[in-house]
PDB file of C-alpha atoms in Angstrom:
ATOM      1  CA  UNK A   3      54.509 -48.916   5.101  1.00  0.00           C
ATOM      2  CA  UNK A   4      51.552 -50.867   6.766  1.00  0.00           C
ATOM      3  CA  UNK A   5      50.331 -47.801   8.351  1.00  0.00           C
ATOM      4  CA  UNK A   6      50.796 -45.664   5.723  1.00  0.00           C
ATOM      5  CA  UNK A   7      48.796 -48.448   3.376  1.00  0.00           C
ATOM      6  CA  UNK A   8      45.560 -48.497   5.655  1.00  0.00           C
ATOM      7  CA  UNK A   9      45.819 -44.828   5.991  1.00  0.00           C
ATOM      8  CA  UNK A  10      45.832 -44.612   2.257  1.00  0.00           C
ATOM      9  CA  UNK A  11      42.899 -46.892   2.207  1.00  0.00           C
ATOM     10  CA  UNK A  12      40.984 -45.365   4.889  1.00  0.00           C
ATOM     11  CA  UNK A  13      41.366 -41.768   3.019  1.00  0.00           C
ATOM     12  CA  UNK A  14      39.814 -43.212  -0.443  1.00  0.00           C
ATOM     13  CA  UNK A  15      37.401 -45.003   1.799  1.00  0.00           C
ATOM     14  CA  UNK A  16      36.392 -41.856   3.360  1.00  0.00           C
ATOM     15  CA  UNK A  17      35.994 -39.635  -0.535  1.00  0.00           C
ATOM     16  CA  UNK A  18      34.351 -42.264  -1.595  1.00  0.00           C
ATOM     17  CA  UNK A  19      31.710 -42.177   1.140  1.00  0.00           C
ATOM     18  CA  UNK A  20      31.837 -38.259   0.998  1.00  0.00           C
ATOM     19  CA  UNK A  21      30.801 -38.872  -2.908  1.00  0.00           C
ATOM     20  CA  UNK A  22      28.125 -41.738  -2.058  1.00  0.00           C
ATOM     21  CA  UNK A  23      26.524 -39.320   0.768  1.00  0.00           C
ATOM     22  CA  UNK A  24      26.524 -36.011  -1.854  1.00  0.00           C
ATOM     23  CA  UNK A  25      24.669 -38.152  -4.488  1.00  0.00           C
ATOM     24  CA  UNK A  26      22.247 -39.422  -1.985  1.00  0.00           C
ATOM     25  CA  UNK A  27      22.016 -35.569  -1.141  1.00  0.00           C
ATOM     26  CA  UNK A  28      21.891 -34.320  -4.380  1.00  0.00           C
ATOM     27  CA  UNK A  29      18.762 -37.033  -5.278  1.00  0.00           C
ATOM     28  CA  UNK A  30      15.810 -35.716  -3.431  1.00  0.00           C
ATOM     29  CA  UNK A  31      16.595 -32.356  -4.812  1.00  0.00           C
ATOM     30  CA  UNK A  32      15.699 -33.231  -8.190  1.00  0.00           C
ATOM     31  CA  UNK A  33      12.454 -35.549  -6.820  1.00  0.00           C
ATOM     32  CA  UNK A  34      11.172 -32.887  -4.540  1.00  0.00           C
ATOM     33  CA  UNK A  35      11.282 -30.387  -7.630  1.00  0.00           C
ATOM     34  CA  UNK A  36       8.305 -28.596  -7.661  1.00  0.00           C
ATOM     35  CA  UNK A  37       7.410 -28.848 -11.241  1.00  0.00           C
ATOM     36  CA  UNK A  38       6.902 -33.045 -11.231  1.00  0.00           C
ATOM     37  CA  UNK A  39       3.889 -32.111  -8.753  1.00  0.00           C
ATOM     38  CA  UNK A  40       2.660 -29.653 -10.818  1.00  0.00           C
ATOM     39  CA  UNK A  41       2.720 -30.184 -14.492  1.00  0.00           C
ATOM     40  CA  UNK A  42       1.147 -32.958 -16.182  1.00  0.00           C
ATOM     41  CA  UNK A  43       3.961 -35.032 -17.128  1.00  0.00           C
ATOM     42  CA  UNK A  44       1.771 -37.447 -19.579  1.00  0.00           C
ATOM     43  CA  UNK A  45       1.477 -34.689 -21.994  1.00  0.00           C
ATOM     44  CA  UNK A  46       4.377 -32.200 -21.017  1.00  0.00           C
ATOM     45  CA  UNK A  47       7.032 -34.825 -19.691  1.00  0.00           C
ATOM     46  CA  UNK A  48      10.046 -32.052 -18.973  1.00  0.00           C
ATOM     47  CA  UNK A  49      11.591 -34.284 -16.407  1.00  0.00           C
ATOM     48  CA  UNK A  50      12.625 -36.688 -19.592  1.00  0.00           C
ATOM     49  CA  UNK A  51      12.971 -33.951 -22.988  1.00  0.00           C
ATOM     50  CA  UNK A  52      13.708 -35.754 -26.428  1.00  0.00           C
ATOM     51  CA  UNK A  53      14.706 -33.859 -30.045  1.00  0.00           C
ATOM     52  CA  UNK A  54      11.361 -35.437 -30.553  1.00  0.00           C
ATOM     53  CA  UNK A  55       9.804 -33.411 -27.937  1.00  0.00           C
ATOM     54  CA  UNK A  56      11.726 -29.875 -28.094  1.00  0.00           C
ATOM     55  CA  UNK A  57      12.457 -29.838 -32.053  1.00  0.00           C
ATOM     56  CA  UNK A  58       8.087 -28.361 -33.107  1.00  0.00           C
ATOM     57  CA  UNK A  59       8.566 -26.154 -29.929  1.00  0.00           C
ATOM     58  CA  UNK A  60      11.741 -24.380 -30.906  1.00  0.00           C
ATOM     59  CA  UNK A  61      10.142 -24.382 -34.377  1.00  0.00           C
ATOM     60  CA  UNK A  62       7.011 -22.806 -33.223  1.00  0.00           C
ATOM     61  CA  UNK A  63       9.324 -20.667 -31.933  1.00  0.00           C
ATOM     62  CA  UNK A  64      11.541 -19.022 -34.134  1.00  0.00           C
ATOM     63  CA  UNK A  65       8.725 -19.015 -36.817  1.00  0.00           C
ATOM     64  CA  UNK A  66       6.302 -17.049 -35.076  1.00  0.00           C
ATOM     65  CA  UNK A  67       7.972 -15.826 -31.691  1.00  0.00           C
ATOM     66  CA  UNK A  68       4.711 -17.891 -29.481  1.00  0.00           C
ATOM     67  CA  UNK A  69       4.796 -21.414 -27.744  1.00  0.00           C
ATOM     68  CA  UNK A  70       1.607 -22.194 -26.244  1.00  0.00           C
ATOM     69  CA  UNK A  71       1.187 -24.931 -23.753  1.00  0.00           C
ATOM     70  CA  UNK A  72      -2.385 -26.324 -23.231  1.00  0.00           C
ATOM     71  CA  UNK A  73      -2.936 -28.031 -20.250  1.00  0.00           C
ATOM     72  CA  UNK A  74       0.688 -27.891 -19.066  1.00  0.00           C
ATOM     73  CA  UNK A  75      -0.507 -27.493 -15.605  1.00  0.00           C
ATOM     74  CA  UNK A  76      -3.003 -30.319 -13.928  1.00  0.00           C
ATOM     75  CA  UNK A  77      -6.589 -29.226 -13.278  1.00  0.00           C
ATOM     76  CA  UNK A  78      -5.591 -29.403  -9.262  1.00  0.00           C
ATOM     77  CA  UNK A  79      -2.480 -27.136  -9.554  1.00  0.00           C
ATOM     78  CA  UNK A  80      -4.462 -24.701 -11.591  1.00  0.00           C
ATOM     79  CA  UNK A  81      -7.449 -24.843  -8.893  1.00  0.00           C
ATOM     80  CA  UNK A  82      -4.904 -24.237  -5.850  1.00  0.00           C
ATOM     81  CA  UNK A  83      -3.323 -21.601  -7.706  1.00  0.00           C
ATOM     82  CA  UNK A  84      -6.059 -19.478  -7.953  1.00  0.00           C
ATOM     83  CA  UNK A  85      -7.520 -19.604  -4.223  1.00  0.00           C
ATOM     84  CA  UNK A  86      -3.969 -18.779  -3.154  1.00  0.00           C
ATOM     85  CA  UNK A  87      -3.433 -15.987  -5.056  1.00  0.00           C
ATOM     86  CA  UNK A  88      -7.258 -14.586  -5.816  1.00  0.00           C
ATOM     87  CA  UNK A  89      -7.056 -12.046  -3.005  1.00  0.00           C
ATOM     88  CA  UNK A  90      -3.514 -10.969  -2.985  1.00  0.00           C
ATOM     89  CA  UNK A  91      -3.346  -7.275  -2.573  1.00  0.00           C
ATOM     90  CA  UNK A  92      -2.501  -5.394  -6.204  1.00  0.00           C
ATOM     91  CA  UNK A  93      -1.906  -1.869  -7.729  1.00  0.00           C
ATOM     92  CA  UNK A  94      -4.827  -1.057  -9.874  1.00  0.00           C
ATOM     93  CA  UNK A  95      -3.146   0.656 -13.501  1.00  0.00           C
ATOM     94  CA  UNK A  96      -6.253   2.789 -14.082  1.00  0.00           C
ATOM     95  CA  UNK A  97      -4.465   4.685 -16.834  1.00  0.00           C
ATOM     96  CA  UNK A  98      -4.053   6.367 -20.052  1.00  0.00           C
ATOM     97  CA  UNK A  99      -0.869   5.096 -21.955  1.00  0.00           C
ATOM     98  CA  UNK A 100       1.205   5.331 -24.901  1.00  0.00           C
ATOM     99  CA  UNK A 101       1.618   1.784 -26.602  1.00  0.00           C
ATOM    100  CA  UNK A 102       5.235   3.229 -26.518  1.00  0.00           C
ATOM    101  CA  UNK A 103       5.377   4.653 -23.022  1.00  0.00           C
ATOM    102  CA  UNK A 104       7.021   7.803 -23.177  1.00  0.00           C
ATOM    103  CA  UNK A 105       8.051   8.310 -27.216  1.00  0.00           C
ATOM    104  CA  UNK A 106      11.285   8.993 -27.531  1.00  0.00           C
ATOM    105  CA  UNK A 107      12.846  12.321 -29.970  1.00  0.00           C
ATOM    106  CA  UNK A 108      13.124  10.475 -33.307  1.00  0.00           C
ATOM    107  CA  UNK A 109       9.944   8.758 -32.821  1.00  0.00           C
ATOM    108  CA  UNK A 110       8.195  12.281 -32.050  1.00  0.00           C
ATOM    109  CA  UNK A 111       5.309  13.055 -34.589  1.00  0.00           C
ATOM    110  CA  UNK A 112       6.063  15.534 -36.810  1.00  0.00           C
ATOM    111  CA  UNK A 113       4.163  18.973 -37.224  1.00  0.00           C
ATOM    112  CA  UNK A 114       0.290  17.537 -38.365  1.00  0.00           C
ATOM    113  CA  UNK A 115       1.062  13.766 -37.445  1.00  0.00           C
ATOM    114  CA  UNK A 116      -0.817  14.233 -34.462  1.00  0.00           C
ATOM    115  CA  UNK A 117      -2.047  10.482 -34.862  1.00  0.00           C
ATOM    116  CA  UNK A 118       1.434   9.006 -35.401  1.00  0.00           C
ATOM    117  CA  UNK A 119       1.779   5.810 -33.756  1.00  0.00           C
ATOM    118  CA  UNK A 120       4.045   6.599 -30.746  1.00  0.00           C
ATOM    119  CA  UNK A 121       1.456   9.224 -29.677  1.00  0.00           C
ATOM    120  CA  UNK A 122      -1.941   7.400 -29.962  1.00  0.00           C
ATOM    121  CA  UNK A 123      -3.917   6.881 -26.683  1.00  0.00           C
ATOM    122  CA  UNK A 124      -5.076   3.922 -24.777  1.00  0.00           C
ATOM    123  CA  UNK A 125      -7.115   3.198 -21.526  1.00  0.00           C
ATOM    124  CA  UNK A 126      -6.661   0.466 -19.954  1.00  0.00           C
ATOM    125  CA  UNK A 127      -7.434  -0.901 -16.584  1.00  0.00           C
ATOM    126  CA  UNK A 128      -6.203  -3.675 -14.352  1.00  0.00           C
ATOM    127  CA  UNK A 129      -4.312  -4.822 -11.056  1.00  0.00           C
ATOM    128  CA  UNK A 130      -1.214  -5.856 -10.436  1.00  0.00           C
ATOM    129  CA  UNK A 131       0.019  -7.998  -7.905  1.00  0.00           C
ATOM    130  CA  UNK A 132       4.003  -7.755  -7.218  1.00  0.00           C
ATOM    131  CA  UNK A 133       6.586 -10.369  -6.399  1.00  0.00           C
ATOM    132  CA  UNK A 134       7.275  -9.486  -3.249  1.00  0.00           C
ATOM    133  CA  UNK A 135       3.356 -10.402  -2.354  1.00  0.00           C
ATOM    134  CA  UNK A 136       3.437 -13.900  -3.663  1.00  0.00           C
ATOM    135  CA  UNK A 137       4.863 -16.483  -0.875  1.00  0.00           C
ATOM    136  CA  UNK A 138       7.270 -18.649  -1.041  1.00  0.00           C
ATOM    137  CA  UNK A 139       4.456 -21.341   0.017  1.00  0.00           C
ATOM    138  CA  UNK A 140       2.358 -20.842  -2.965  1.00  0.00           C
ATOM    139  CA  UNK A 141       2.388 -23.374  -6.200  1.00  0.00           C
ATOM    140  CA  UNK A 142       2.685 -20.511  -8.257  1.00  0.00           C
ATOM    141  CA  UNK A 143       6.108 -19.485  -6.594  1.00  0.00           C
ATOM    142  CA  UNK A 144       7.279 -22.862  -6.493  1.00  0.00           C
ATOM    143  CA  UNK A 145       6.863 -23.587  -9.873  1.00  0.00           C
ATOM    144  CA  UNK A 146       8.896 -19.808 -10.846  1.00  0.00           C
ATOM    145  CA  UNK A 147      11.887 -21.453  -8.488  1.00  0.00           C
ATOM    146  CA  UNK A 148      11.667 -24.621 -10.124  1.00  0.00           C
ATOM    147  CA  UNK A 149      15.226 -25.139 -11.860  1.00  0.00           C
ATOM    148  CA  UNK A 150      13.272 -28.481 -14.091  1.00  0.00           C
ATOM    149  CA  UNK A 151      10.935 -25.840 -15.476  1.00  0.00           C
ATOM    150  CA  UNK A 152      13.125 -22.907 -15.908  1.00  0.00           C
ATOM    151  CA  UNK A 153      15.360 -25.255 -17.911  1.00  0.00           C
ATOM    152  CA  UNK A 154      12.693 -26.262 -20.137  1.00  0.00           C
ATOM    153  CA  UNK A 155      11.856 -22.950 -21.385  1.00  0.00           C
ATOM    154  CA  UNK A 156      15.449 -22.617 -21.536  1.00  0.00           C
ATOM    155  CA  UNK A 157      15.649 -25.398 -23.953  1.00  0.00           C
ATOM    156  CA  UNK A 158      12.485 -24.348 -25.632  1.00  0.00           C
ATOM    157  CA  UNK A 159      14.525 -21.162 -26.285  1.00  0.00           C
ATOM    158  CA  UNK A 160      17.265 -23.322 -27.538  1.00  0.00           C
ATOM    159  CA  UNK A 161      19.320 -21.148 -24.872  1.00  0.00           C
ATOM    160  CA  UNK A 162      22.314 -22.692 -22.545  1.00  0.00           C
ATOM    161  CA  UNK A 163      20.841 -21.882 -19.346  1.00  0.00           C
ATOM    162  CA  UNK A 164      18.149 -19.264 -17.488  1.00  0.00           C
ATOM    163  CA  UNK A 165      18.074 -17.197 -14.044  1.00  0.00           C
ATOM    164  CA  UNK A 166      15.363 -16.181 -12.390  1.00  0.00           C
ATOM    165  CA  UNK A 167      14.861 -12.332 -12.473  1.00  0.00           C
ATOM    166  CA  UNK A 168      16.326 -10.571  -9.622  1.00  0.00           C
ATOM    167  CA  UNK A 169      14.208  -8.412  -8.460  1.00  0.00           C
ATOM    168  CA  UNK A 170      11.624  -8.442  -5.506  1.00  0.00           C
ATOM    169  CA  UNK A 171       8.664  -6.646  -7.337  1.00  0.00           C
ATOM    170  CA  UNK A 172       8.850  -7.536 -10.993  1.00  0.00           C
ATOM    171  CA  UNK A 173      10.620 -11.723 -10.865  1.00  0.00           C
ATOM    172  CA  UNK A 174       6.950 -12.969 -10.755  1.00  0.00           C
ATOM    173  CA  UNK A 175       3.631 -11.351 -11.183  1.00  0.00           C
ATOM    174  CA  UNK A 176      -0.294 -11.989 -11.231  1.00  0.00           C
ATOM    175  CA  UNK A 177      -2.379 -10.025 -12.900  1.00  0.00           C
ATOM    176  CA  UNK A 178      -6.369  -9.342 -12.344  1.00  0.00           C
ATOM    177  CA  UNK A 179      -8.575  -8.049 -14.876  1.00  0.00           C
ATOM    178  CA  UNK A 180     -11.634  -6.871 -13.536  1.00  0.00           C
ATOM    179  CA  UNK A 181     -15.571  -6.959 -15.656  1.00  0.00           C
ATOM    180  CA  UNK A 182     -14.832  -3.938 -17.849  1.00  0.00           C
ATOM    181  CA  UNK A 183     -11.423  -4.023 -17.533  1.00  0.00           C
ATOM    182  CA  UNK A 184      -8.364  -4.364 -20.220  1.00  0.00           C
ATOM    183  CA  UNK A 185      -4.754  -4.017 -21.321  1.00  0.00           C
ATOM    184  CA  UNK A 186      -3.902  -1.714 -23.665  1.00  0.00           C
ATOM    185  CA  UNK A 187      -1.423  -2.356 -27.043  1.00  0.00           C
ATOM    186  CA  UNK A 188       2.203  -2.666 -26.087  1.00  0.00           C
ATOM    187  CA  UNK A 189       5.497  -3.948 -26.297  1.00  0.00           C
ATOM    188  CA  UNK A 190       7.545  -5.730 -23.590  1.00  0.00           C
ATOM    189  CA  UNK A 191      10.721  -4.705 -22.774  1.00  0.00           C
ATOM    190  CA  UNK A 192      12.300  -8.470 -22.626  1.00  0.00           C
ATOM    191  CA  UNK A 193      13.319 -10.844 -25.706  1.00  0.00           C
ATOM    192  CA  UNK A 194      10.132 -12.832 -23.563  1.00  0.00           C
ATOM    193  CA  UNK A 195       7.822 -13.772 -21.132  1.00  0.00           C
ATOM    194  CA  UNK A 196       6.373 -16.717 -19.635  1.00  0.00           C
ATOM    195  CA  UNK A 197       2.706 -16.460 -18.915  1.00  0.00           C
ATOM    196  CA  UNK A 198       0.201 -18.837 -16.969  1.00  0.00           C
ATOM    197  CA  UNK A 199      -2.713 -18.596 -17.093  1.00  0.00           C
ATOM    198  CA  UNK A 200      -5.212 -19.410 -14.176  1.00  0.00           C
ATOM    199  CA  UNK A 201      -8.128 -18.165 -14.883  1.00  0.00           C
ATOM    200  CA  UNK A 202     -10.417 -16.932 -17.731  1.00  0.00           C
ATOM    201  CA  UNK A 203     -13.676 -13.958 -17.283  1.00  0.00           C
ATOM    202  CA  UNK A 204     -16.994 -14.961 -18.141  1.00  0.00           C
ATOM    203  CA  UNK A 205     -16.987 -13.228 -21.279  1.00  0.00           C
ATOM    204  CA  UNK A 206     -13.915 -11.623 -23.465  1.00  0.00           C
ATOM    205  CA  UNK A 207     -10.294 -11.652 -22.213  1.00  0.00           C
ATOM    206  CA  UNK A 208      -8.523 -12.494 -25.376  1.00  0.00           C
ATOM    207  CA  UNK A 209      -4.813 -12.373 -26.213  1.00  0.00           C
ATOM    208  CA  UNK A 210      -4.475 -10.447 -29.244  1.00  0.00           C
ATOM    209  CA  UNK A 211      -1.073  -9.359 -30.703  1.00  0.00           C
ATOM    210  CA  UNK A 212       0.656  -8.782 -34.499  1.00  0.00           C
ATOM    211  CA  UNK A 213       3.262 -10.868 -34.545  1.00  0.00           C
ATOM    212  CA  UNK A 214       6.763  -9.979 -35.687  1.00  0.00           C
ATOM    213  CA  UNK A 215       5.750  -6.702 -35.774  1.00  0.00           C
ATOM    214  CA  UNK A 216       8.553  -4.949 -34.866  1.00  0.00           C
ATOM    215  CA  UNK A 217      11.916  -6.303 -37.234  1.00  0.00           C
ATOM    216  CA  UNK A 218      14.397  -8.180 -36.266  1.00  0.00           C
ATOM    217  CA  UNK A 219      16.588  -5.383 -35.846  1.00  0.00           C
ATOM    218  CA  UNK A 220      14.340  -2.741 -34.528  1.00  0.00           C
ATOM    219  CA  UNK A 221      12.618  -1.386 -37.668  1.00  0.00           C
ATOM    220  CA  UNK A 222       9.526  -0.254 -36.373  1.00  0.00           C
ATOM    221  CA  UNK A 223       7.278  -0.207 -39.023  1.00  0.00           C
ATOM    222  CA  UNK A 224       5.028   2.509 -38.093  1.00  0.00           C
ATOM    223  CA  UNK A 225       3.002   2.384 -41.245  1.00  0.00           C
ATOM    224  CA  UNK A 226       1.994  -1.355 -40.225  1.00  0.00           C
ATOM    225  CA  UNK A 227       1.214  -0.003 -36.465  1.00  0.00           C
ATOM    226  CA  UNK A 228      -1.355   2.398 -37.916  1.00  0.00           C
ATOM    227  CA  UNK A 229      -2.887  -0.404 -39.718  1.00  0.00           C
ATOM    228  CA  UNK A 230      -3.160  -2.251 -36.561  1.00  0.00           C
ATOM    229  CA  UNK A 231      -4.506   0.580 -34.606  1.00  0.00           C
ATOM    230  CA  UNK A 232      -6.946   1.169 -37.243  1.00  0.00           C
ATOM    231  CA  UNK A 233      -8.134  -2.495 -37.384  1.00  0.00           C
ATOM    232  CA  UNK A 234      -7.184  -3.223 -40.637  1.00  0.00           C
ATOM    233  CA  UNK A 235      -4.032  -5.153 -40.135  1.00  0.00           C
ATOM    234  CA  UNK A 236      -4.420  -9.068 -39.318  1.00  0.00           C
ATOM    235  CA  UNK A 237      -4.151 -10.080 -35.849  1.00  0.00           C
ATOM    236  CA  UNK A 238      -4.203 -13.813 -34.034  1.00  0.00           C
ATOM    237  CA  UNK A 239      -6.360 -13.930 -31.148  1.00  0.00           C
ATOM    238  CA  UNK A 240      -6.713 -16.796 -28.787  1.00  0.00           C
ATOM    239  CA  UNK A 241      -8.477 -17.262 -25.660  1.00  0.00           C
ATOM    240  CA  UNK A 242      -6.065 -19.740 -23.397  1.00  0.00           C
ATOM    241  CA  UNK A 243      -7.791 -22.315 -21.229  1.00  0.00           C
ATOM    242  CA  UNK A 244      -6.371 -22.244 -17.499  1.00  0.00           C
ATOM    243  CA  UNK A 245      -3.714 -24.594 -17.154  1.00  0.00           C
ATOM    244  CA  UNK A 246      -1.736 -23.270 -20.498  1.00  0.00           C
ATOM    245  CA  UNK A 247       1.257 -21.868 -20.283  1.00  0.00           C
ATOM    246  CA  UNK A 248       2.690 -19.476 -22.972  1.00  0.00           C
ATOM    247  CA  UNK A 249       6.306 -18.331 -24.315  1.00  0.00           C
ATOM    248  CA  UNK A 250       6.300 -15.013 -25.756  1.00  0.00           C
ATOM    249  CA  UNK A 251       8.333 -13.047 -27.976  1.00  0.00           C
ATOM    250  CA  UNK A 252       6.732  -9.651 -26.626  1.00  0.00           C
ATOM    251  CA  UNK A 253       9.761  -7.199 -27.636  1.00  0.00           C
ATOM    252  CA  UNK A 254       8.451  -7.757 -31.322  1.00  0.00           C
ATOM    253  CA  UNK A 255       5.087  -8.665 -31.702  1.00  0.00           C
ATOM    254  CA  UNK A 256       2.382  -5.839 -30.404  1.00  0.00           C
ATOM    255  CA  UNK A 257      -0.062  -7.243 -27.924  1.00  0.00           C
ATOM    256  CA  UNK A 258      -2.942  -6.214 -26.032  1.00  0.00           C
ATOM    257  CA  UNK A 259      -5.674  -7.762 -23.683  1.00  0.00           C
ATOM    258  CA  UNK A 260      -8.876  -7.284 -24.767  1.00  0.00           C
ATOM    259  CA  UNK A 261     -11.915  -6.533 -22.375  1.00  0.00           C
ATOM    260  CA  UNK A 262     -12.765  -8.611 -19.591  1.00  0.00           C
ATOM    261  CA  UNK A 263     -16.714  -8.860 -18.914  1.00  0.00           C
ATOM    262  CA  UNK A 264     -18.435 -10.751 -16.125  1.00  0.00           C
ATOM    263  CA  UNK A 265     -18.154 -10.992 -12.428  1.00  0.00           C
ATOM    264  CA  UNK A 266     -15.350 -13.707 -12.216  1.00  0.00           C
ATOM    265  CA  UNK A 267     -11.735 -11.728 -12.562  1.00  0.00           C
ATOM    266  CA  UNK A 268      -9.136 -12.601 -15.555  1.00  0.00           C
ATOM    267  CA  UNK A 269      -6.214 -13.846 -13.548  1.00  0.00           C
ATOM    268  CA  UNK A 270      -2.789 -14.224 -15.642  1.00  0.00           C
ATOM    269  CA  UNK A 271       0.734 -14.815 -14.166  1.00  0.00           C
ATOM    270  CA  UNK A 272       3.918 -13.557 -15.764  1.00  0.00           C
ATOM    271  CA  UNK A 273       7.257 -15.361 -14.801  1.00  0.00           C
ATOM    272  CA  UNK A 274      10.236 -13.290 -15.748  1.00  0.00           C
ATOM    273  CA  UNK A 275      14.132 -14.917 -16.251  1.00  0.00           C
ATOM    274  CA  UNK A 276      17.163 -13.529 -17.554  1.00  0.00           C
ATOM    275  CA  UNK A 277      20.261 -14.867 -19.549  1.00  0.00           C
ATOM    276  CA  UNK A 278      22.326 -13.350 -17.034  1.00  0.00           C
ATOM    277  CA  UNK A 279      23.282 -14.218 -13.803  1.00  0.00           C
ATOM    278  CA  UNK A 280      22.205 -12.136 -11.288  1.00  0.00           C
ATOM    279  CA  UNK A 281      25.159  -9.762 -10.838  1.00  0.00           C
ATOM    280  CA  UNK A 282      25.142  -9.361 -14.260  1.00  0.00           C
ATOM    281  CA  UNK A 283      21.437  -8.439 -14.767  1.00  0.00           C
ATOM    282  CA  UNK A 284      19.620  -4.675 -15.400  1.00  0.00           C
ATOM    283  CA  UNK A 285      17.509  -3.701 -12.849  1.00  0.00           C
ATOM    284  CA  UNK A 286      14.812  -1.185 -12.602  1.00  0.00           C
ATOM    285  CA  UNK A 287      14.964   1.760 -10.751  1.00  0.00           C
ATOM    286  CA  UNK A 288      12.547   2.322  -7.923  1.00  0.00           C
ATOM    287  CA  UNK A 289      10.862   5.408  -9.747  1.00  0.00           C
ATOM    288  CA  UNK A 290       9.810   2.353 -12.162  1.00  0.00           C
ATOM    289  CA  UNK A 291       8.667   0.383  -9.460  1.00  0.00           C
ATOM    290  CA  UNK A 292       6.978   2.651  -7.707  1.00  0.00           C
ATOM    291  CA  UNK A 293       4.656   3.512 -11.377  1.00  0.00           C
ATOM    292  CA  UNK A 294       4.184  -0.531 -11.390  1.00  0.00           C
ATOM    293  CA  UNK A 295       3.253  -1.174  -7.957  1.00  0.00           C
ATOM    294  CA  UNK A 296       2.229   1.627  -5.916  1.00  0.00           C
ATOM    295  CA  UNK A 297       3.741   4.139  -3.535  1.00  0.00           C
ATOM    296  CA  UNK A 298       4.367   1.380  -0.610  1.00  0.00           C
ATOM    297  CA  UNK A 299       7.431   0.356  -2.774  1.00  0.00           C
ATOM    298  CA  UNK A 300       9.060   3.370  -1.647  1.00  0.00           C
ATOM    299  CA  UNK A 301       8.485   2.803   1.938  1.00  0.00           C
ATOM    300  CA  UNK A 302       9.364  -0.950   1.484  1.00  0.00           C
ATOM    301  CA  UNK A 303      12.621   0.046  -0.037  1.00  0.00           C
ATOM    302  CA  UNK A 304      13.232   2.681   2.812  1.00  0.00           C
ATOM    303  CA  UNK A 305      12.973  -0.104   5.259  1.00  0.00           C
ATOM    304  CA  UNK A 306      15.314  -2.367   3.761  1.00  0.00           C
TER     305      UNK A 306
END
């Protein structure tokens, strides 16, 4: 009975130990997160979120489908971002687009609607740098793995939890706009995005966009798109500082970069999550890919 006691004993002793040891594990995960060395806690304290805190963001939200963060990033962070990711190699989108990509057969202009909205014209000109480009080493992709930001925006949201985006090219972007250069009107294909920016041009650069555009339950309204194509429907524009960081609802609100002038480049990155786990997300094909990021994604993908 003796033994059988002190083997007891030693047994709890031992699961209890095994516990103490996984919580001493499980600590310096959450203190080496990237995200308390980047963002500026003061103003943006995510490691401790309040009702006080979240309650005008998920307002801002829902009323107009934006959340933007000024300084959300210190001045360092945003100064090491850009010299590590300033020369990354990028796909330069010289192009003309649809703001609608490819229009689809009932959004095909009818005989004389040669202006409809789905077949109007854009240029637009820029570089893009894919995922697979951006190291593991840099600020900018330790703050996309951080699981302390990602569950902010989550919360933002007002959404349970959110995965990064499983796929090499497209989980986390940067984007250069060059003097002259510009994004054209569009829609995103996600509910929304996360943008940083790092960087600003000398002259021009805005963020322009029509919010709620689109319905909530796809209603296009094309009449309103002509209006905005035509400049005579109102717009918001805003010029971010480097260092904000922006939530948008680009699935329903049409957006555009306006013309970058100057010698110093435009430099934006896009972080991209999902509500689904990864087994359970949709992605894109390679063709896609390979129009987003250049022919070496084929031969990348034929290596692998």
């Amino acid at each position: 009975r003796t033994r059988r006691s002190l083997r007891r004993r030693e047994a709890f002793l031992g699961n209890a130990m095994r516990r103490v040891a996984a919580l001493i594990a499980a600590a310096p995960a959450v203190a080496s997160d990237a995200a308390l060395r980047l963002v500026d806690l003061e103003t943006y304290p995510i490691d401790h979120l309040t009702s006080e805190i979240l309650a005008p963001l998920q307002r801002e939200w829902l009323e107009g489908g934006r959340v933007s963060l000024k300084g959300f990033l210190t001045p360092a962070t945003v100064t090491q971002m850009v010299d590590e990711v300033k020369d990354l190699p990028s796909f330069r989108r010289l192009q003309v687009v649809r703001s609608y990509g490819i229009a689809s057969p009932q959004d095909s202009p009818k005989t004389g609607e040669a202006e409809h909205p789905t077949e109007v014209l854009w240029a637009q000109d820029f570089f893009a740098v894919a995922g697979d480009q951006i190291a593991n080493s840099t600020l900018l992709r330790q703050l996309y793995q951080s699981n302390l930001f990602a569950n902010f925006v989550a919360q933002v949201l007002a959404l349970p939890r959110l995965y990064r985006y499983d796929d090499r090219y497209q989980d986390l972007n940067v984007m250069f706009t060059r003097d002259g250069g510009q994004r054209a009107y569009h829609y995103d294909a996600s509910d929304f995005i996360v943008t940083v920016m790092l960087q600003q041009p000398e002259v021009g650069g805005e963020f322009e966009f029509a919010p709620m555009l689109r319905g909530p339950n796809g209603e296009e309204n094309y009449d309103k798109v002509t209006q905005l194509f035509q400049g005579q429907l109102p717009t918001i524009v805003s010029r971010a500082e480097p260092g904000t960081v922006t939530i948008f609802n680009g699935r329903r609100s049409m957006h555009r970069a306006r013309a970058s002038y100057g010698a110093r480049t435009r430099i934006l990155a896009i972080f991209s999550y999902d509500t689904q786990a990864s087994v359970n997300q949709t992605r894109p094909d390679l063709d896609k890919n390979v129009r987003l990021y250049g022919e070496r994604v084929k031969y990348c993908t034929a290596e692998e």
